[in-house]
Tab-separated table of N, CA and C in Angstrom:
chain	number	residue	atom	x	y	z
C	1	UNK	N	-10.499	-115.048	-246.291
C	1	UNK	CA	-10.947	-116.263	-246.951
C	1	UNK	C	-10.013	-117.416	-246.592
C	2	UNK	N	-10.596	-118.552	-246.323
C	2	UNK	CA	-9.809	-119.750	-246.021
C	2	UNK	C	-9.149	-120.261	-247.297
C	3	UNK	N	-7.965	-120.786	-247.127
C	3	UNK	CA	-7.264	-121.386	-248.273
C	3	UNK	C	-7.771	-122.809	-248.526
C	4	UNK	N	-8.194	-123.496	-247.443
C	4	UNK	CA	-8.648	-124.873	-247.533
C	4	UNK	C	-9.982	-125.013	-246.821
C	5	UNK	N	-10.933	-125.634	-247.493
C	5	UNK	CA	-12.204	-125.985	-246.863
C	5	UNK	C	-12.248	-127.496	-246.735
C	6	UNK	N	-12.588	-127.946	-245.542
C	6	UNK	CA	-12.656	-129.379	-245.253
C	6	UNK	C	-14.122	-129.736	-245.082
C	7	UNK	N	-14.569	-130.738	-245.817
C	7	UNK	CA	-15.954	-131.179	-245.764
C	7	UNK	C	-16.028	-132.577	-245.161
C	8	UNK	N	-16.910	-132.726	-244.173
C	8	UNK	CA	-17.116	-134.004	-243.507
C	8	UNK	C	-18.621	-134.259	-243.464
C	9	UNK	N	-19.035	-135.464	-243.791
C	9	UNK	CA	-20.446	-135.833	-243.681
C	9	UNK	C	-20.611	-136.746	-242.479
C	10	UNK	N	-21.574	-136.404	-241.649
C	10	UNK	CA	-21.868	-137.178	-240.443
C	10	UNK	C	-23.251	-137.811	-240.578
C	11	UNK	N	-23.315	-139.096	-240.311
C	11	UNK	CA	-24.608	-139.778	-240.178
C	11	UNK	C	-24.466	-140.793	-239.043
C	12	UNK	N	-24.920	-140.374	-237.894
C	12	UNK	CA	-24.875	-141.222	-236.695
C	12	UNK	C	-23.457	-141.663	-236.356
C	13	UNK	N	-22.482	-140.788	-236.607
C	13	UNK	CA	-21.080	-141.114	-236.317
C	13	UNK	C	-20.470	-140.050	-235.410
C	14	UNK	N	-21.205	-139.677	-234.385
C	14	UNK	CA	-20.776	-138.600	-233.485
C	14	UNK	C	-19.378	-138.836	-232.928
C	15	UNK	N	-19.092	-140.053	-232.470
C	15	UNK	CA	-17.788	-140.351	-231.874
C	15	UNK	C	-16.685	-140.262	-232.934
C	16	UNK	N	-16.922	-140.850	-234.098
C	16	UNK	CA	-15.921	-140.805	-235.161
C	16	UNK	C	-15.701	-139.386	-235.662
C	17	UNK	N	-16.776	-138.640	-235.861
C	17	UNK	CA	-16.658	-137.264	-236.334
C	17	UNK	C	-15.931	-136.407	-235.310
C	18	UNK	N	-16.181	-136.650	-234.029
C	18	UNK	CA	-15.474	-135.927	-232.964
C	18	UNK	C	-13.972	-136.173	-233.055
C	19	UNK	N	-13.576	-137.433	-233.232
C	19	UNK	CA	-12.148	-137.752	-233.369
C	19	UNK	C	-11.552	-137.082	-234.598
C	20	UNK	N	-12.295	-137.085	-235.684
C	20	UNK	CA	-11.834	-136.454	-236.915
C	20	UNK	C	-11.621	-134.960	-236.690
C	21	UNK	N	-12.614	-134.299	-236.108
C	21	UNK	CA	-12.503	-132.858	-235.860
C	21	UNK	C	-11.343	-132.531	-234.926
C	22	UNK	N	-11.186	-133.310	-233.869
C	22	UNK	CA	-10.080	-133.060	-232.934
C	22	UNK	C	-8.731	-133.227	-233.615
C	23	UNK	N	-8.631	-134.192	-234.532
C	23	UNK	CA	-7.351	-134.412	-235.212
C	23	UNK	C	-6.970	-133.216	-236.084
C	24	UNK	N	-7.943	-132.405	-236.435
C	24	UNK	CA	-7.676	-131.193	-237.211
C	24	UNK	C	-7.515	-129.986	-236.290
C	25	UNK	N	-8.474	-129.798	-235.419
C	25	UNK	CA	-8.544	-128.578	-234.611
C	25	UNK	C	-7.487	-128.489	-233.514
C	26	UNK	N	-6.951	-129.606	-233.093
C	26	UNK	CA	-5.987	-129.585	-231.992
C	26	UNK	C	-4.541	-129.459	-232.464
C	27	UNK	N	-4.336	-129.147	-233.731
C	27	UNK	CA	-2.986	-128.966	-234.266
C	27	UNK	C	-2.814	-127.534	-234.747
C	28	UNK	N	-1.568	-127.109	-234.803
C	28	UNK	CA	-1.232	-125.814	-235.372
C	28	UNK	C	-0.829	-126.025	-236.826
C	29	UNK	N	-1.617	-125.475	-237.723
C	29	UNK	CA	-1.356	-125.621	-239.149
C	29	UNK	C	-0.772	-124.324	-239.693
C	30	UNK	N	-0.032	-124.435	-240.762
C	30	UNK	CA	0.528	-123.262	-241.436
C	30	UNK	C	-0.353	-122.857	-242.610
C	31	UNK	N	-1.653	-122.918	-242.408
C	31	UNK	CA	-2.589	-122.574	-243.458
C	31	UNK	C	-3.891	-122.088	-242.841
C	32	UNK	N	-4.643	-121.396	-243.633
C	32	UNK	CA	-5.963	-120.941	-243.223
C	32	UNK	C	-6.977	-121.985	-243.700
C	33	UNK	N	-7.867	-122.391	-242.804
C	33	UNK	CA	-8.834	-123.410	-243.194
C	33	UNK	C	-10.158	-123.174	-242.491
C	34	UNK	N	-11.178	-123.827	-243.025
C	34	UNK	CA	-12.492	-123.860	-242.408
C	34	UNK	C	-13.012	-125.285	-242.526
C	35	UNK	N	-13.917	-125.636	-241.629
C	35	UNK	CA	-14.473	-126.989	-241.630
C	35	UNK	C	-15.977	-126.902	-241.784
C	36	UNK	N	-16.499	-127.678	-242.713
C	36	UNK	CA	-17.927	-127.804	-242.944
C	36	UNK	C	-18.344	-129.227	-242.599
C	37	UNK	N	-19.341	-129.374	-241.753
C	37	UNK	CA	-19.891	-130.688	-241.421
C	37	UNK	C	-21.346	-130.701	-241.855
C	38	UNK	N	-21.684	-131.659	-242.692
C	38	UNK	CA	-23.079	-131.863	-243.075
C	38	UNK	C	-23.604	-133.037	-242.275
C	39	UNK	N	-24.651	-132.796	-241.507
C	39	UNK	CA	-25.292	-133.883	-240.774
C	39	UNK	C	-26.477	-134.372	-241.595
C	40	UNK	N	-26.453	-135.651	-241.928
C	40	UNK	CA	-27.468	-136.261	-242.776
C	40	UNK	C	-28.648	-136.773	-241.961
C	41	UNK	N	-29.286	-135.874	-241.216
C	41	UNK	CA	-30.503	-136.189	-240.455
C	41	UNK	C	-30.276	-137.292	-239.417
C	42	UNK	N	-29.140	-137.244	-238.743
C	42	UNK	CA	-28.876	-138.203	-237.669
C	42	UNK	C	-29.929	-138.024	-236.583
C	43	UNK	N	-30.419	-139.127	-236.049
C	43	UNK	CA	-31.412	-139.050	-234.974
C	43	UNK	C	-30.796	-139.392	-233.614
C	44	UNK	N	-29.475	-139.252	-233.513
C	44	UNK	CA	-28.778	-139.583	-232.271
C	44	UNK	C	-28.228	-138.345	-231.553
C	45	UNK	N	-28.672	-137.162	-231.964
C	45	UNK	CA	-28.197	-135.929	-231.330
C	45	UNK	C	-26.850	-135.452	-231.834
C	46	UNK	N	-26.332	-136.066	-232.866
C	46	UNK	CA	-25.010	-135.714	-233.393
C	46	UNK	C	-24.888	-134.238	-233.742
C	47	UNK	N	-25.844	-133.717	-234.490
C	47	UNK	CA	-25.737	-132.339	-234.974
C	47	UNK	C	-25.637	-131.353	-233.813
C	48	UNK	N	-26.505	-131.477	-232.839
C	48	UNK	CA	-26.476	-130.563	-231.694
C	48	UNK	C	-25.189	-130.723	-230.898
C	49	UNK	N	-24.742	-131.957	-230.714
C	49	UNK	CA	-23.494	-132.219	-229.992
C	49	UNK	C	-22.315	-131.564	-230.698
C	50	UNK	N	-22.223	-131.743	-232.000
C	50	UNK	CA	-21.097	-131.210	-232.757
C	50	UNK	C	-21.103	-129.683	-232.750
C	51	UNK	N	-22.259	-129.074	-232.920
C	51	UNK	CA	-22.338	-127.614	-232.914
C	51	UNK	C	-21.979	-127.052	-231.541
C	52	UNK	N	-22.420	-127.721	-230.487
C	52	UNK	CA	-22.131	-127.251	-229.134
C	52	UNK	C	-20.653	-127.407	-228.782
C	53	UNK	N	-20.053	-128.511	-229.168
C	53	UNK	CA	-18.672	-128.806	-228.782
C	53	UNK	C	-17.625	-128.287	-229.762
C	54	UNK	N	-18.045	-127.930	-230.956
C	54	UNK	CA	-17.121	-127.418	-231.974
C	54	UNK	C	-17.730	-126.167	-232.619
C	55	UNK	N	-17.777	-125.075	-231.867
C	55	UNK	CA	-18.459	-123.870	-232.370
C	55	UNK	C	-17.798	-123.230	-233.591
C	56	UNK	N	-16.571	-123.606	-233.909
C	56	UNK	CA	-15.886	-123.017	-235.062
C	56	UNK	C	-16.270	-123.673	-236.389
C	57	UNK	N	-16.942	-124.809	-236.342
C	57	UNK	CA	-17.314	-125.479	-237.586
C	57	UNK	C	-18.553	-124.822	-238.186
C	58	UNK	N	-18.692	-125.007	-239.474
C	58	UNK	CA	-19.922	-124.630	-240.167
C	58	UNK	C	-20.758	-125.902	-240.235
C	59	UNK	N	-21.942	-125.876	-239.666
C	59	UNK	CA	-22.792	-127.067	-239.629
C	59	UNK	C	-23.982	-126.892	-240.550
C	60	UNK	N	-24.175	-127.875	-241.403
C	60	UNK	CA	-25.337	-127.928	-242.274
C	60	UNK	C	-26.179	-129.106	-241.810
C	61	UNK	N	-27.448	-128.860	-241.527
C	61	UNK	CA	-28.357	-129.932	-241.114
C	61	UNK	C	-29.272	-130.279	-242.280
C	62	UNK	N	-29.112	-131.481	-242.797
C	62	UNK	CA	-29.986	-131.952	-243.859
C	62	UNK	C	-31.255	-132.525	-243.231
C	63	UNK	N	-32.373	-132.324	-243.894
C	63	UNK	CA	-33.655	-132.831	-243.399
C	63	UNK	C	-33.811	-134.333	-243.576
C	64	UNK	N	-32.980	-134.896	-244.447
C	64	UNK	CA	-33.034	-136.345	-244.670
C	64	UNK	C	-31.635	-136.840	-245.000
C	65	UNK	N	-31.446	-138.148	-244.919
C	65	UNK	CA	-30.156	-138.739	-245.256
C	65	UNK	C	-30.037	-138.770	-246.774
C	66	UNK	N	-29.226	-137.865	-247.293
C	66	UNK	CA	-29.080	-137.758	-248.742
C	66	UNK	C	-27.825	-138.462	-249.253
C	67	UNK	N	-27.077	-139.084	-248.354
C	67	UNK	CA	-25.910	-139.845	-248.763
C	67	UNK	C	-24.620	-139.047	-248.723
C	68	UNK	N	-23.544	-139.766	-248.960
C	68	UNK	CA	-22.190	-139.217	-248.852
C	68	UNK	C	-21.941	-138.099	-249.866
C	69	UNK	N	-22.122	-138.387	-251.130
C	69	UNK	CA	-21.793	-137.406	-252.178
C	69	UNK	C	-22.682	-136.172	-252.086
C	70	UNK	N	-23.967	-136.359	-251.962
C	70	UNK	CA	-24.888	-135.214	-251.891
C	70	UNK	C	-24.648	-134.405	-250.623
C	71	UNK	N	-24.276	-135.072	-249.537
C	71	UNK	CA	-23.950	-134.363	-248.304
C	71	UNK	C	-22.751	-133.447	-248.493
C	72	UNK	N	-21.733	-133.937	-249.166
C	72	UNK	CA	-20.565	-133.098	-249.463
C	72	UNK	C	-20.935	-131.975	-250.426
C	73	UNK	N	-21.800	-132.266	-251.374
C	73	UNK	CA	-22.192	-131.229	-252.329
C	73	UNK	C	-22.856	-130.045	-251.628
C	74	UNK	N	-23.616	-130.293	-250.558
C	74	UNK	CA	-24.222	-129.190	-249.807
C	74	UNK	C	-23.146	-128.238	-249.280
C	75	UNK	N	-22.055	-128.804	-248.790
C	75	UNK	CA	-20.956	-127.972	-248.279
C	75	UNK	C	-20.178	-127.333	-249.421
C	76	UNK	N	-19.870	-128.108	-250.435
C	76	UNK	CA	-19.054	-127.592	-251.535
C	76	UNK	C	-19.718	-126.423	-252.254
C	77	UNK	N	-21.043	-126.376	-252.240
C	77	UNK	CA	-21.769	-125.256	-252.844
C	77	UNK	C	-21.530	-123.949	-252.088
C	78	UNK	N	-21.125	-124.036	-250.822
C	78	UNK	CA	-21.001	-122.859	-249.975
C	78	UNK	C	-19.572	-122.341	-249.818
C	79	UNK	N	-18.593	-123.143	-250.175
C	79	UNK	CA	-17.210	-122.740	-249.915
C	79	UNK	C	-16.698	-121.775	-250.976
C	80	UNK	N	-15.691	-120.999	-250.587
C	80	UNK	CA	-15.063	-120.094	-251.543
C	80	UNK	C	-13.541	-120.163	-251.434
C	81	UNK	N	-13.039	-121.230	-250.858
C	81	UNK	CA	-11.599	-121.372	-250.669
C	81	UNK	C	-10.926	-121.831	-251.966
C	82	UNK	N	-9.609	-121.815	-251.929
C	82	UNK	CA	-8.836	-122.257	-253.089
C	82	UNK	C	-8.916	-123.767	-253.293
C	83	UNK	N	-8.990	-124.508	-252.177
C	83	UNK	CA	-8.972	-125.967	-252.233
C	83	UNK	C	-10.035	-126.540	-251.308
C	84	UNK	N	-10.505	-127.742	-251.659
C	84	UNK	CA	-11.462	-128.459	-250.816
C	84	UNK	C	-10.930	-129.860	-250.554
C	85	UNK	N	-11.131	-130.313	-249.339
C	85	UNK	CA	-10.735	-131.661	-248.936
C	85	UNK	C	-11.972	-132.372	-248.428
C	86	UNK	N	-12.292	-133.490	-249.039
C	86	UNK	CA	-13.453	-134.279	-248.646
C	86	UNK	C	-12.958	-135.420	-247.767
C	87	UNK	N	-13.516	-135.495	-246.565
C	87	UNK	CA	-13.104	-136.536	-245.618
C	87	UNK	C	-14.269	-137.423	-245.222
C	88	UNK	N	-13.959	-138.676	-244.964
C	88	UNK	CA	-14.909	-139.553	-244.278
C	88	UNK	C	-14.881	-139.192	-242.802
C	89	UNK	N	-15.968	-139.421	-242.118
C	89	UNK	CA	-16.031	-139.074	-240.696
C	89	UNK	C	-15.089	-139.934	-239.850
C	90	UNK	N	-14.633	-141.060	-240.371
C	90	UNK	CA	-13.723	-141.917	-239.613
C	90	UNK	C	-12.251	-141.619	-239.899
C	91	UNK	N	-11.987	-140.501	-240.567
C	91	UNK	CA	-10.620	-140.095	-240.883
C	91	UNK	C	-10.012	-139.314	-239.728
C	92	UNK	N	-8.746	-139.578	-239.448
C	92	UNK	CA	-7.993	-138.762	-238.502
C	92	UNK	C	-6.748	-138.271	-239.218
C	93	UNK	N	-6.500	-136.967	-239.131
C	93	UNK	CA	-5.379	-136.345	-239.832
C	93	UNK	C	-4.144	-136.384	-238.939
C	94	UNK	N	-3.101	-137.018	-239.422
C	94	UNK	CA	-1.875	-137.145	-238.646
C	94	UNK	C	-0.788	-136.216	-239.118
C	95	UNK	N	0.181	-136.017	-238.257
C	95	UNK	CA	1.364	-135.235	-238.593
C	95	UNK	C	1.034	-133.856	-239.113
C	96	UNK	N	1.698	-133.477	-240.159
C	96	UNK	CA	1.473	-132.179	-240.818
C	96	UNK	C	0.816	-132.388	-242.177
C	97	UNK	N	-0.047	-133.376	-242.273
C	97	UNK	CA	-0.638	-133.781	-243.556
C	97	UNK	C	-1.299	-132.629	-244.308
C	98	UNK	N	-2.039	-131.786	-243.614
C	98	UNK	CA	-2.731	-130.689	-244.311
C	98	UNK	C	-1.729	-129.709	-244.903
C	99	UNK	N	-0.705	-129.383	-244.152
C	99	UNK	CA	0.339	-128.486	-244.673
C	99	UNK	C	1.015	-129.118	-245.888
C	100	UNK	N	1.295	-130.407	-245.795
C	100	UNK	CA	2.025	-131.090	-246.857
C	100	UNK	C	1.205	-131.200	-248.136
C	101	UNK	N	-0.084	-131.467	-248.021
C	101	UNK	CA	-0.868	-131.624	-249.259
C	101	UNK	C	-1.034	-130.299	-250.001
C	102	UNK	N	-1.006	-129.190	-249.261
C	102	UNK	CA	-1.126	-127.904	-249.945
C	102	UNK	C	0.198	-127.455	-250.561
C	103	UNK	N	1.290	-127.987	-250.040
C	103	UNK	CA	2.590	-127.684	-250.654
C	103	UNK	C	2.747	-128.462	-251.929
Protein backbone atom coordinates (compact mmCIF):
# COMPACT_ATOMS: atom_id res chain seq x y z
CA UNK A 1 0.00 0.00 0.00
CA UNK A 2 1.22 3.48 -0.84
CA UNK A 3 1.79 5.85 2.04
CA UNK A 4 0.89 8.89 -0.10
CA UNK A 5 -1.63 9.22 -2.91
CA UNK A 6 -1.27 12.22 -5.18
CA UNK A 7 -4.34 13.43 -7.05
CA UNK A 8 -4.11 15.66 -10.12
CA UNK A 9 -7.01 16.85 -12.29
CA UNK A 10 -6.30 17.46 -15.95
CA UNK A 11 -8.51 19.45 -18.30
CA UNK A 12 -6.75 20.34 -21.52
CA UNK A 13 -3.48 20.88 -19.62
CA UNK A 14 -1.37 18.11 -21.14
CA UNK A 15 1.86 20.16 -21.08
CA UNK A 16 1.35 21.39 -17.52
CA UNK A 17 0.31 17.96 -16.24
CA UNK A 18 3.36 16.43 -17.93
CA UNK A 19 5.65 18.87 -16.11
CA UNK A 20 3.87 18.14 -12.84
CA UNK A 21 4.22 14.38 -13.28
CA UNK A 22 7.89 14.63 -14.25
CA UNK A 23 8.61 16.76 -11.18
CA UNK A 24 7.39 13.83 -9.08
CA UNK A 25 8.43 10.78 -11.07
CA UNK A 26 11.97 11.88 -11.89
CA UNK A 27 13.05 12.14 -8.24
CA UNK A 28 14.01 9.55 -5.68
CA UNK A 29 11.67 9.84 -2.72
CA UNK A 30 11.97 8.20 0.68
CA UNK A 31 8.32 7.23 0.65
CA UNK A 32 5.88 4.98 -1.12
CA UNK A 33 3.43 6.85 -3.32
CA UNK A 34 0.95 6.50 -6.13
CA UNK A 35 -0.39 9.07 -8.56
CA UNK A 36 -3.99 9.40 -9.68
CA UNK A 37 -4.85 11.64 -12.63
CA UNK A 38 -8.47 12.41 -13.41
CA UNK A 39 -9.00 13.66 -16.93
CA UNK A 40 -12.10 15.84 -17.11
CA UNK A 41 -13.14 14.90 -20.67
CA UNK A 42 -10.31 16.79 -22.38
CA UNK A 43 -10.79 16.78 -26.15
CA UNK A 44 -7.11 17.42 -26.89
CA UNK A 45 -5.82 13.85 -26.51
CA UNK A 46 -4.50 14.51 -23.01
CA UNK A 47 -5.79 11.30 -21.44
CA UNK A 48 -4.29 8.99 -24.06
CA UNK A 49 -1.01 10.93 -24.07
CA UNK A 50 -0.67 10.76 -20.29
CA UNK A 51 -1.51 7.05 -20.09
CA UNK A 52 0.94 6.23 -22.88
CA UNK A 53 3.81 8.34 -21.52
CA UNK A 54 3.23 7.71 -17.80
CA UNK A 55 2.18 4.06 -17.48
CA UNK A 56 2.68 4.06 -13.70
CA UNK A 57 -0.14 6.53 -13.06
CA UNK A 58 -3.70 5.57 -12.32
CA UNK A 59 -5.84 7.34 -14.92
CA UNK A 60 -9.52 8.06 -14.47
CA UNK A 61 -11.38 9.29 -17.56
CA UNK A 62 -14.46 11.32 -16.76
CA UNK A 63 -17.18 11.44 -19.41
CA UNK A 64 -17.69 15.14 -18.82
CA UNK A 65 -15.91 18.09 -17.23
CA UNK A 66 -17.06 17.80 -13.64
CA UNK A 67 -14.69 20.42 -12.27
CA UNK A 68 -11.73 20.51 -9.93
CA UNK A 69 -13.27 19.27 -6.68
CA UNK A 70 -15.42 16.52 -8.20
CA UNK A 71 -12.46 15.39 -10.32
CA UNK A 72 -10.36 14.94 -7.19
CA UNK A 73 -13.25 13.20 -5.44
CA UNK A 74 -13.22 10.50 -8.16
CA UNK A 75 -9.61 9.72 -7.23
CA UNK A 76 -10.01 10.14 -3.48
CA UNK A 77 -12.80 7.53 -3.49
CA UNK A 78 -10.30 4.96 -4.80
CA UNK A 79 -7.23 5.54 -2.65
CA UNK A 80 -6.30 3.58 0.44
CA UNK A 81 -3.10 5.35 1.45
CA UNK A 82 -2.40 7.05 4.75
CA UNK A 83 -2.26 10.52 3.19
CA UNK A 84 -3.58 12.29 0.10
CA UNK A 85 -2.10 15.29 -1.67
CA UNK A 86 -4.28 17.30 -4.02
CA UNK A 87 -2.35 19.15 -6.71
CA UNK A 88 -3.20 21.58 -9.46
CA UNK A 89 -1.92 20.42 -12.83
CA UNK A 90 0.37 23.47 -12.98
CA UNK A 91 2.22 22.45 -9.80
CA UNK A 92 5.83 21.32 -9.89
CA UNK A 93 7.29 19.63 -6.82
CA UNK A 94 10.75 20.90 -5.93
CA UNK A 95 13.50 19.63 -3.70
CA UNK A 96 12.47 16.98 -1.21
CA UNK A 97 9.04 18.51 -0.60
CA UNK A 98 7.13 15.21 -0.53
CA UNK A 99 9.52 13.69 1.99
CA UNK A 100 9.38 16.83 4.12
CA UNK A 101 5.60 17.13 4.24
CA UNK A 102 5.24 13.56 5.45
CA UNK A 103 7.80 14.13 8.19
